[in-house]
XYZ file of C-alpha atoms in Angstrom:
709
model
C 67.940 91.178 121.231
C 71.475 91.339 120.326
C 73.986 93.870 120.071
C 74.525 93.553 116.445
C 70.992 94.390 115.656
C 71.192 97.883 116.536
C 72.904 98.551 113.300
C 71.319 95.738 111.724
C 71.690 95.789 108.021
C 73.092 99.502 107.724
C 74.058 99.201 103.896
C 77.411 100.710 102.659
C 76.552 103.710 100.952
C 78.999 102.899 98.127
C 77.037 99.799 97.729
C 74.604 102.077 95.559
C 77.121 102.009 92.866
C 77.315 98.446 92.149
C 73.306 98.295 91.637
C 72.645 96.607 88.187
C 71.217 99.290 85.599
C 71.916 102.265 87.921
C 72.682 105.040 85.762
C 70.719 103.959 82.894
C 68.093 105.746 81.560
C 65.777 102.844 80.437
C 64.299 101.570 83.516
C 63.058 97.624 83.761
C 60.277 96.251 85.935
C 63.078 94.578 88.051
C 64.406 97.856 88.512
C 61.252 99.583 90.212
C 60.479 96.271 92.063
C 64.040 96.767 93.680
C 63.602 100.478 94.438
C 60.243 99.845 95.713
C 61.697 97.663 98.265
C 64.135 99.830 99.342
C 61.580 102.716 99.678
C 59.198 100.345 101.671
C 62.070 99.138 103.902
C 62.996 102.954 104.676
C 59.351 103.677 105.203
C 58.943 101.022 107.772
C 62.445 100.925 109.085
C 62.865 97.079 107.849
C 66.614 96.440 108.438
C 66.917 93.488 106.400
C 69.754 92.185 104.243
C 68.396 90.488 101.201
C 69.892 89.386 97.811
C 68.878 91.895 94.964
C 68.229 89.113 92.176
C 64.942 89.306 90.734
C 63.815 85.944 92.467
C 65.116 86.991 95.989
C 63.032 90.175 95.423
C 59.862 88.255 94.759
C 60.514 86.142 97.837
C 61.330 89.437 99.854
C 57.750 90.984 98.766
C 56.098 87.717 99.449
C 57.580 87.624 103.272
C 56.385 91.083 103.742
C 53.181 90.496 102.531
C 50.356 91.743 105.242
C 48.545 88.206 104.989
C 51.706 86.469 105.923
C 52.373 88.568 108.939
C 48.696 88.547 110.115
C 49.135 84.634 109.562
C 52.160 84.529 111.613
C 50.559 86.693 114.567
C 47.471 84.603 114.519
C 49.794 81.327 115.070
C 52.070 83.229 117.742
C 48.373 83.905 119.696
C 47.529 80.498 119.275
C 50.438 79.037 120.488
C 50.453 81.468 123.609
C 47.001 80.824 123.972
C 47.651 77.030 124.365
C 48.113 77.729 128.042
C 44.389 77.994 128.648
C 43.985 74.720 127.534
C 46.951 72.921 128.948
C 47.271 71.435 132.469
C 46.795 73.454 134.902
C 43.595 74.630 132.425
C 41.065 76.675 132.481
C 39.213 74.700 129.750
C 40.841 71.315 129.386
C 41.461 69.618 126.005
C 42.975 66.054 125.756
C 46.776 66.080 125.394
C 46.850 64.943 121.794
C 44.767 68.081 120.819
C 47.216 70.706 122.262
C 50.106 68.705 121.244
C 48.845 68.692 117.678
C 47.836 72.362 117.755
C 51.401 73.154 119.057
C 53.047 71.062 116.537
C 51.120 73.018 113.847
C 52.432 76.159 115.264
C 56.104 74.719 115.199
C 55.623 73.826 111.580
C 54.314 77.397 110.687
C 57.417 78.991 112.471
C 59.809 76.920 110.393
C 58.025 77.672 107.355
C 58.520 81.283 108.102
C 61.927 80.845 109.252
C 62.881 79.093 105.982
C 61.441 81.339 103.724
C 63.442 84.196 105.548
C 66.652 81.986 104.808
C 65.765 82.032 101.264
C 65.518 85.890 101.264
C 68.903 86.596 102.805
C 72.416 85.280 102.032
C 73.110 82.144 103.982
C 76.328 83.896 105.818
C 74.206 86.785 107.088
C 71.410 84.217 107.970
C 73.644 82.263 110.432
C 75.030 85.443 111.661
C 71.898 86.946 113.018
C 71.353 85.939 116.702
C 67.558 86.162 116.346
C 67.683 83.489 113.862
C 69.764 80.968 115.897
C 67.457 81.799 118.856
C 64.288 81.128 116.929
C 65.734 77.680 115.443
C 66.916 76.728 119.309
C 63.488 77.298 120.586
C 61.629 75.264 117.950
C 64.061 72.583 118.543
C 63.917 72.714 122.445
C 59.934 72.662 121.826
C 60.338 69.695 119.948
C 62.356 68.117 122.382
C 60.121 68.972 125.304
C 57.056 67.575 123.242
C 58.582 64.224 122.556
C 59.597 63.670 126.342
C 56.429 65.076 127.763
C 54.130 62.741 125.396
C 56.436 59.785 126.263
C 55.746 60.380 130.031
C 52.286 61.296 129.893
C 51.665 58.141 127.898
C 53.517 56.312 130.941
C 51.350 58.040 133.788
C 54.414 59.874 134.732
C 54.429 63.571 135.982
C 56.617 65.917 134.101
C 57.045 69.873 133.643
C 56.504 71.387 130.231
C 59.522 73.958 130.965
C 59.431 74.884 127.074
C 56.316 76.818 127.603
C 58.375 79.651 129.070
C 60.091 79.901 125.681
C 56.934 80.891 123.786
C 57.117 84.465 124.211
C 60.488 84.608 123.032
C 59.272 83.769 119.532
C 57.134 87.032 119.740
C 60.325 89.000 120.421
C 62.675 87.207 117.916
C 60.410 87.525 114.896
C 61.565 89.958 112.266
C 58.506 92.114 112.769
C 59.245 92.280 116.520
C 62.080 94.955 115.995
C 59.954 97.244 118.345
C 59.976 94.887 121.132
C 63.664 93.927 120.775
C 64.449 97.727 121.096
C 62.677 97.734 124.244
C 64.625 94.710 125.608
C 67.862 96.280 124.490
C 66.592 99.563 126.508
C 66.310 97.491 129.596
C 69.717 95.679 129.068
C 71.733 98.800 128.126
C 70.196 100.420 131.388
C 70.830 97.517 133.634
C 74.632 98.407 134.329
C 73.832 101.907 136.012
C 70.645 100.514 137.555
C 72.701 97.711 139.437
C 75.120 100.404 140.699
C 72.193 101.971 142.269
C 70.444 98.739 143.300
C 73.817 97.988 145.095
C 73.646 101.083 147.045
C 70.096 100.586 147.838
C 70.733 96.736 148.908
C 73.679 98.280 151.266
C 71.374 100.744 152.723
C 68.744 97.971 153.297
C 70.782 95.414 154.910
C 72.468 98.342 157.350
C 68.797 99.561 158.202
C 67.962 95.971 158.910
C 70.794 95.351 161.244
C 70.321 98.460 162.918
C 66.577 97.542 163.503
C 67.784 94.074 164.665
C 70.037 95.577 167.242
C 67.088 98.392 168.315
C 63.927 96.358 168.329
C 65.010 92.698 168.383
C 65.253 92.160 172.241
C 62.218 94.129 173.417
C 59.948 91.136 173.194
C 57.622 92.773 170.687
C 54.809 91.226 168.968
C 53.006 91.747 165.800
C 49.063 92.032 165.651
C 48.912 88.159 164.816
C 51.031 87.550 168.315
C 54.231 86.598 166.124
C 57.807 87.899 167.480
C 58.538 91.317 166.155
C 61.758 92.054 164.275
C 64.108 89.146 165.846
C 64.799 87.327 162.613
C 67.166 89.325 160.340
C 65.887 87.793 156.922
C 62.771 88.660 158.143
C 63.607 92.182 158.875
C 65.181 92.496 155.409
C 61.884 91.463 153.540
C 59.840 93.633 155.664
C 61.694 96.862 155.284
C 62.181 95.899 151.467
C 58.200 95.909 151.278
C 58.137 99.265 153.238
C 60.008 100.790 150.347
C 57.059 99.885 148.221
C 54.621 101.237 150.979
C 52.668 98.146 150.639
C 52.961 97.339 154.703
C 53.060 100.939 155.993
C 52.425 101.885 158.518
C 51.367 97.973 159.896
C 55.258 97.109 159.759
C 55.765 100.132 162.283
C 52.957 99.912 164.490
C 54.515 97.526 167.300
C 57.464 99.654 167.589
C 55.202 102.913 167.658
C 52.861 101.307 170.177
C 56.082 100.859 172.404
C 57.456 104.187 172.002
C 57.087 107.186 169.762
C 60.711 107.905 169.468
C 60.990 104.404 167.538
C 58.942 105.932 164.517
C 62.030 108.576 163.940
C 63.910 105.114 162.459
C 61.042 104.567 159.865
C 60.761 108.173 159.080
C 64.839 108.321 158.085
C 64.513 104.751 156.487
C 61.325 105.883 154.277
C 62.968 109.163 153.259
C 66.042 107.615 152.045
C 64.781 104.425 150.437
C 61.597 105.189 149.338
C 61.786 108.815 148.179
C 65.702 109.117 147.498
C 66.496 105.866 145.988
C 63.406 105.053 144.164
C 63.620 108.813 142.714
C 67.079 107.842 141.470
C 66.157 104.853 140.214
C 63.490 106.583 137.663
C 66.318 109.346 136.878
C 68.754 106.684 136.077
C 66.297 104.669 134.054
C 65.122 107.690 132.188
C 68.656 109.065 131.395
C 70.294 105.908 130.051
C 67.100 105.125 128.350
C 66.975 108.333 126.476
C 70.809 108.144 125.676
C 70.593 104.709 124.075
C 67.281 105.232 122.657
C 69.001 108.231 121.020
C 71.661 106.257 119.844
C 69.149 103.535 118.148
C 67.394 106.494 116.497
C 70.468 107.622 114.896
C 71.039 104.414 113.426
C 67.599 104.082 112.243
C 67.877 107.286 110.489
C 71.439 106.622 109.094
C 69.921 103.072 107.657
C 66.690 104.902 106.238
C 69.140 107.325 104.371
C 71.334 104.638 102.876
C 68.340 102.556 101.864
C 66.945 105.719 100.081
C 70.390 106.086 98.246
C 70.247 102.747 97.184
C 66.856 103.300 95.580
C 68.005 106.439 94.187
C 71.144 104.912 92.774
C 68.602 102.025 90.812
C 66.505 105.032 89.267
C 69.215 107.478 88.776
C 69.852 108.973 85.301
C 72.624 111.225 84.052
C 71.992 114.801 82.730
C 72.994 115.547 79.070
C 75.123 118.133 80.218
C 76.821 115.654 82.548
C 75.674 116.966 85.786
C 74.587 115.358 89.062
C 72.526 112.121 88.843
C 68.695 112.792 88.800
C 65.447 110.877 88.787
C 62.585 112.170 86.691
C 59.115 112.840 87.456
C 57.600 109.906 85.538
C 59.938 107.242 87.304
C 59.217 109.100 90.606
C 55.471 108.694 89.908
C 55.935 105.214 89.086
C 57.785 104.532 92.173
C 55.179 106.022 94.279
C 52.619 104.136 92.798
C 54.313 100.932 93.266
C 54.949 101.895 96.791
C 51.792 103.701 97.966
C 48.903 102.390 95.552
C 46.494 103.871 97.734
C 47.179 107.422 97.778
C 45.352 109.716 94.910
C 46.932 111.342 91.758
C 46.461 114.592 93.653
C 48.327 113.681 96.788
C 51.395 112.225 94.702
C 51.374 115.401 92.676
C 51.711 117.261 96.175
C 54.554 115.189 97.010
C 56.371 115.652 93.864
C 55.882 119.666 94.281
C 57.284 119.295 97.617
C 60.330 117.538 96.308
C 60.806 119.467 92.953
C 60.344 122.796 94.526
C 61.983 124.674 91.520
C 59.948 122.714 88.986
C 62.506 121.141 87.223
C 60.939 118.050 86.062
C 63.518 116.080 88.105
C 65.169 115.627 91.516
C 68.444 115.057 92.960
C 69.907 112.723 95.502
C 69.092 114.948 98.397
C 65.375 115.574 97.592
C 64.814 111.965 96.774
C 65.930 110.935 100.278
C 62.975 112.744 101.691
C 60.558 110.500 100.063
C 60.018 107.761 102.877
C 59.594 110.722 105.626
C 56.876 112.397 103.227
C 55.379 109.203 102.654
C 54.946 108.755 106.660
C 53.090 112.007 107.126
C 49.669 111.477 107.064
C 47.677 113.826 104.759
C 43.699 113.937 104.558
C 42.601 114.486 101.006
C 39.176 116.110 100.731
C 37.000 116.224 97.796
C 35.373 119.652 97.186
C 32.999 118.498 94.153
C 29.071 118.214 95.319
C 27.362 115.292 96.337
C 25.649 113.282 93.359
C 22.155 113.601 95.049
C 22.757 117.198 95.257
C 23.026 117.167 91.303
C 20.427 114.988 90.518
C 17.775 115.969 93.135
C 18.589 119.692 94.503
C 15.333 120.417 96.427
C 15.216 117.208 98.137
C 18.959 117.559 98.843
C 18.504 120.893 100.365
C 15.381 119.798 102.427
C 15.277 119.848 106.237
C 15.278 116.258 106.222
C 18.001 115.748 104.350
C 20.081 118.144 106.001
C 19.463 116.384 109.518
C 20.273 113.058 108.019
C 23.547 114.696 106.934
C 24.387 116.029 110.210
C 23.592 112.612 111.748
C 26.108 111.284 109.379
C 28.701 113.666 109.849
C 28.413 113.082 113.779
C 29.128 109.676 113.786
C 29.952 108.777 117.275
C 26.642 110.348 118.673
C 24.511 108.804 116.165
C 26.291 105.236 116.880
C 25.714 105.949 120.762
C 22.025 106.884 120.236
C 20.947 103.998 117.871
C 23.000 101.467 120.028
C 21.143 102.455 123.259
C 17.778 102.546 121.581
C 18.404 98.964 119.955
C 19.381 97.750 123.554
C 16.295 99.386 125.184
C 13.847 97.666 122.682
C 15.686 94.264 123.197
C 15.042 94.860 126.884
C 11.597 95.557 126.647
C 11.052 92.493 124.259
C 12.794 90.275 126.715
C 10.812 91.521 129.570
C 7.550 90.749 127.408
C 8.497 87.506 126.064
C 10.396 85.520 128.802
C 9.955 87.507 131.750
C 13.548 88.936 131.586
C 14.089 90.724 134.870
C 17.830 91.435 134.710
C 18.986 95.032 134.487
C 22.083 93.882 132.502
C 20.891 95.445 128.924
C 19.857 98.728 130.714
C 23.176 98.996 132.519
C 25.018 98.864 129.098
C 22.570 101.505 127.637
C 23.503 103.892 130.471
C 27.016 103.284 129.914
C 26.619 104.129 126.253
C 24.924 107.534 127.181
C 27.558 108.039 129.894
C 30.075 107.938 126.958
C 28.472 110.964 125.489
C 30.483 112.963 128.015
C 33.335 113.246 125.763
C 31.439 115.770 124.034
C 31.695 117.819 127.140
C 35.424 116.948 127.483
C 35.986 117.696 123.891
C 34.633 121.318 124.323
C 37.504 122.226 126.472
C 40.613 123.117 124.700
C 43.136 122.193 127.255
C 41.382 118.647 127.715
C 41.374 118.109 124.150
C 44.866 119.058 123.929
C 46.316 116.490 126.268
C 43.709 113.740 125.122
C 44.876 113.964 121.650
C 48.271 113.574 122.550
C 47.852 110.451 124.604
C 46.032 109.122 121.352
C 48.708 109.800 119.010
C 51.190 108.322 121.230
C 48.819 105.164 121.923
C 50.558 102.606 119.091
C 53.982 103.576 120.481
C 52.782 102.714 123.975
C 51.362 99.380 122.792
C 54.974 98.223 122.228
C 55.625 98.215 126.222
C 52.006 96.405 126.323
C 53.847 93.416 124.359
C 56.761 93.732 126.599
C 54.581 93.307 129.660
C 52.731 90.484 128.313
C 56.377 88.498 127.423
C 57.229 88.895 130.908
C 54.038 88.290 132.547
C 53.943 84.927 130.382
C 57.174 83.754 131.444
C 56.445 84.271 135.001
C 52.826 83.078 134.946
C 54.466 79.495 133.409
C 56.857 79.547 136.176
C 54.653 80.208 138.876
C 51.964 77.460 137.755
C 54.843 74.977 137.845
C 55.922 76.139 141.330
C 52.684 76.829 142.894
C 49.893 75.148 141.006
C 46.870 73.680 143.475
C 48.926 74.918 146.388
C 46.103 77.191 147.053
C 42.497 76.653 146.161
C 39.378 78.765 145.777
C 36.070 77.270 146.928
C 33.076 78.797 145.666
C 30.595 77.259 148.423
C 30.995 79.589 151.070
C 29.798 76.766 153.302
C 32.791 74.515 152.569
C 34.824 74.452 155.741
C 38.151 74.388 153.463
C 37.359 77.769 152.250
C 38.513 79.221 155.531
C 42.084 78.289 154.757
C 42.145 77.850 150.903
C 42.313 74.383 150.930
C 45.694 73.973 152.527
C 45.702 73.842 156.366
C 49.103 75.552 156.395
C 47.202 78.833 155.594
C 45.039 78.419 158.826
C 44.538 81.817 160.713
C 47.027 83.678 158.161
C 46.644 86.923 156.726
C 46.410 85.515 153.218
C 43.407 83.235 153.997
C 41.642 85.899 156.476
C 41.473 88.431 153.679
C 40.010 85.642 151.367
C 43.062 85.836 148.747
C 42.226 82.395 147.898
C 41.361 83.289 144.259
C 44.872 84.809 143.829
C 46.554 81.428 142.754
C 48.742 80.129 139.875
C 46.026 77.225 139.110
C 45.630 78.352 135.717
C 47.082 80.760 133.246
C 44.249 83.386 133.579
C 44.225 83.619 137.202
C 48.111 83.671 137.245
C 47.819 86.902 135.058
C 45.434 88.410 137.206
C 47.658 87.957 140.433
C 50.541 89.207 138.508
C 48.746 92.354 137.666
C 47.998 92.640 141.466
C 51.558 92.128 142.208
C 52.470 94.961 139.734
C 49.774 97.366 141.439
C 52.135 96.487 144.732
C 49.640 96.986 147.339
C 49.492 93.997 149.646
C 51.952 92.180 147.506
C 53.914 90.963 150.521
C 50.774 89.234 152.040
C 50.497 87.629 148.502
C 53.907 86.350 148.651
C 53.743 85.426 152.231
C 50.765 83.079 151.415
C 52.909 81.285 148.883
C 55.846 81.115 150.931
C 53.761 79.419 153.734
C 52.366 76.672 151.597
C 55.976 76.008 150.050
C 58.984 77.214 151.478
C 60.211 80.713 152.548
C 62.316 80.862 149.771
C 59.597 81.417 147.307
C 59.333 84.915 148.192
C 62.479 85.233 145.709
C 60.328 84.629 143.048
C 57.880 87.622 143.957
C 60.826 89.802 144.684
C 62.475 89.315 141.110
C 59.191 89.904 139.615
C 59.040 93.434 141.618
C 62.510 94.571 140.559
C 62.069 93.493 137.137
C 58.534 95.008 136.370
C 57.902 97.408 138.952
C 61.371 99.270 139.160
C 62.934 98.505 135.769
C 60.152 97.813 133.181
C 57.549 100.367 134.731
C 60.076 103.172 135.156
C 61.180 102.745 131.409
C 57.524 102.897 130.275
C 57.365 106.358 132.580
C 60.592 107.492 130.760
C 59.170 106.901 127.050
C 55.717 108.383 127.979
C 57.401 111.452 129.583
C 59.555 111.724 126.638
C 56.721 111.213 123.941
C 54.340 113.117 125.401
C 56.427 116.202 125.702
C 57.290 116.104 122.066
C 53.632 115.649 121.196
C 52.500 118.115 123.545
C 54.832 121.048 123.290
C 56.904 120.672 120.011
C 55.965 122.108 116.868
C 55.849 120.249 113.100
C 59.081 119.415 111.637
C 60.810 121.000 108.873
C 59.388 118.578 106.164
C 55.965 119.104 107.601
C 56.204 122.656 107.536
C 57.680 122.131 103.678
C 54.526 120.336 103.007
C 52.072 122.422 104.681
C 53.707 125.644 102.868
C 53.353 123.788 99.369
C 49.607 123.226 100.095
C 49.166 126.716 100.857
C 51.130 127.987 97.988
C 48.861 125.730 95.663
C 45.838 126.908 97.107
C 44.659 123.530 98.200
C 44.402 124.089 102.040
C 41.468 123.158 104.057
C 40.001 126.003 106.171
C 40.482 125.012 110.274
C 37.119 125.496 110.819
C 36.039 122.924 108.112
C 38.151 120.353 109.615
C 38.556 121.305 113.411
C 40.962 118.833 115.122
C 39.080 117.515 118.320
C 38.784 114.565 119.943
C 35.646 112.998 118.241
C 37.114 113.703 114.777
C 40.029 111.596 115.857
C 37.508 108.756 116.483
C 35.342 109.190 113.677
C 36.022 108.714 110.086
C 36.222 112.050 108.420
C 33.842 113.105 105.741
C 35.608 113.250 102.390
C 33.002 115.242 100.772
C 33.377 119.258 101.352
C 30.308 119.793 98.872
C 27.721 118.327 101.496
C 24.869 120.922 102.046
C 27.371 123.729 100.808
C 26.718 124.555 97.468
C 27.136 128.344 97.565
C 30.884 127.870 99.268
C 32.306 124.906 97.081
C 31.616 126.394 93.612
C 35.061 127.935 93.508
C 37.168 125.284 95.063
C 39.400 122.892 93.527
C 38.449 119.409 93.212
C 41.033 118.153 96.030
C 42.032 120.026 99.012
C 44.608 118.638 101.777
C 45.693 119.150 105.337
C 48.079 117.430 107.190
C 46.366 114.999 109.830
C 47.345 116.443 113.189
C 51.158 115.245 113.262
C 49.870 111.431 113.305
C 52.614 108.960 112.682
C 52.376 105.863 110.240
C 54.969 104.109 112.287
C 56.351 104.055 115.692
C 60.095 104.561 114.362
C 58.516 107.859 112.948
C 57.615 109.008 116.336
C 60.902 107.970 117.694
C 62.809 109.837 115.064
C 60.329 113.004 116.111
C 61.211 112.757 119.689
C 64.963 113.046 119.302
C 64.867 115.384 115.980
C 66.114 118.064 117.957
C 68.957 116.206 119.570
C 70.165 114.187 116.469
C 73.660 115.323 114.743
C 73.282 117.173 111.242
C 75.529 114.219 109.771
C 73.066 111.741 110.857
C 70.579 113.176 108.093
C 73.169 114.203 105.485
C 73.801 111.457 103.091
C 77.446 110.710 102.201
C 79.205 108.254 99.573
C 82.225 107.758 102.086
C 81.742 104.944 104.518
C 84.487 106.360 106.639
C 82.641 109.265 107.230
C 80.397 107.560 109.404
C 80.666 108.214 113.083
C 79.808 105.984 116.048
C 80.550 102.560 117.422
C 78.348 100.438 114.804
C 79.604 98.513 112.074
C 78.266 99.298 108.470
C 77.841 96.326 106.820
C 76.429 96.238 102.843
C 73.756 94.480 101.193
C 74.748 91.296 99.251
C 74.129 91.976 95.660
C 73.187 89.347 92.873
């Protein structure tokens, strides 16, 4: 989340000249390992310093292994999930059990950070703020565990203050770069938001003062019989809530009932603060978010090009006539096989023809640096050979039952729904016969599954299909903001549980007299208790998250905050106001800004130049799939495409090549690829042009070099 991370590990372009074996024709396994690491980092935008020694490269490859990443996230989830079993718990466990699990998580995180320290140079490790942050969090967690365990053994009450630090591990791990980028977007937008917020607060305070002078001495009463607008701080809070429309028109009714002219005051206030200032908030957030995100994408592109330049420097060879350095097809093929072993030989040959458009048998630096972007383009590979059963049993394969079965397999979505509904119906009937099962729960599930078939109806309308497909494509990027919300919610949930736990209680027994005031006499005859909001509490992490979701929706949030202020202190409203400002005004607006930009790009723009070149080459080689054979629709986005074009089509597949290709509807392998696509039209040409002169780099970010062994 630090400022240097914006340019984190952008290598010096000249550093490629220091790569061992660069320019020699004989390439060793270590050379291909090093080049593959650079290309892989460029594909996934991993901006990590690492030593170039063979031992460090092996450790780096192990560090980026998918199994270790999955294990890391499993323990992060376990660490966050401990709140379910800790006091106040949903499912209580002994203190020693939760402490042991937390200690195991701390050990895994320590192992991960030590592994990372072995990969990068020591001076770079200690200069990286996120590493320092992880170490501090782990140390503070251990200190808190020791203090908590000792005081718990002595039967003393203590606060687990380190729990609010747990989600910060999710932010600061190496794999959390998308989440750190989201936090940087918030931080960069804060100065401009703060200026607008100051004007908004000035307007709020001025209108509150006018309301006090206008209505404070008229002896008006609220519906609860309390004095109306005679306390300045109460007026400030009520008018702030009015900006969110949560208490409209209730807050206005006593004045409106007194005289209709008083409504002019509230109309002017709503016009200025709700419609103008809130719109300005969105505009400021969108403008600053786009500006700073564009700058970060510029850094991503520059770093990617420099990494590819390093890979080129490792594999380059000099021409016999002394021309420009180049990479041969053999070395290129071996590199691609090492980076993407999952792609077919035909797919790899297709990518080579795109890079080597003139069929020279080698490519230069400019074509080589496009490899990372080419590998990030999803290409569907389809085999045109007939099905093996068609060759062995042609009559049976062409029979009517066989064709029906093939159609069922091709329409997996419908088949899955129908078969699942049939199985659920059989189970429901069996339970009724055996155990006198009377519930309709299974039948309700069947009805829900049948309703899902309406997706086929939606799929039939092209205008709907385009919108929904766009939402599907930007879905992975939206998940980043889901992580951001979880981090913020977790922190507020931990703080809320320490401040408000057991202040409000829920009673399932409707005959219990304490249910009328949520177990706290202070809530008797309050709107909180009368609306039966007792289950909205901070008594465990699950109810805390549900309450925070309700606060995000905004409706009735003033009733919720007033309830907790009643059972504690009026200053408790500060907790809820801060949550509203941070989540609803800032984070939600940034989320809206991202969705607007991403949706506009996906919905309205054509393929980029590299995708166009790839598609053109597919057509030149006569390997294109007809559009009617691979119609891009919603259901195909949900199903696994059939990779055999010969199914039931012997007459049409005899003259087709063995492999055919189609770009997979502009889908992106990484979120960074989508971000680059979003600002492709706005980026300066030099961000895509490789240069060997570090001083030619423009911008306000330093360009540190990789350490070499």
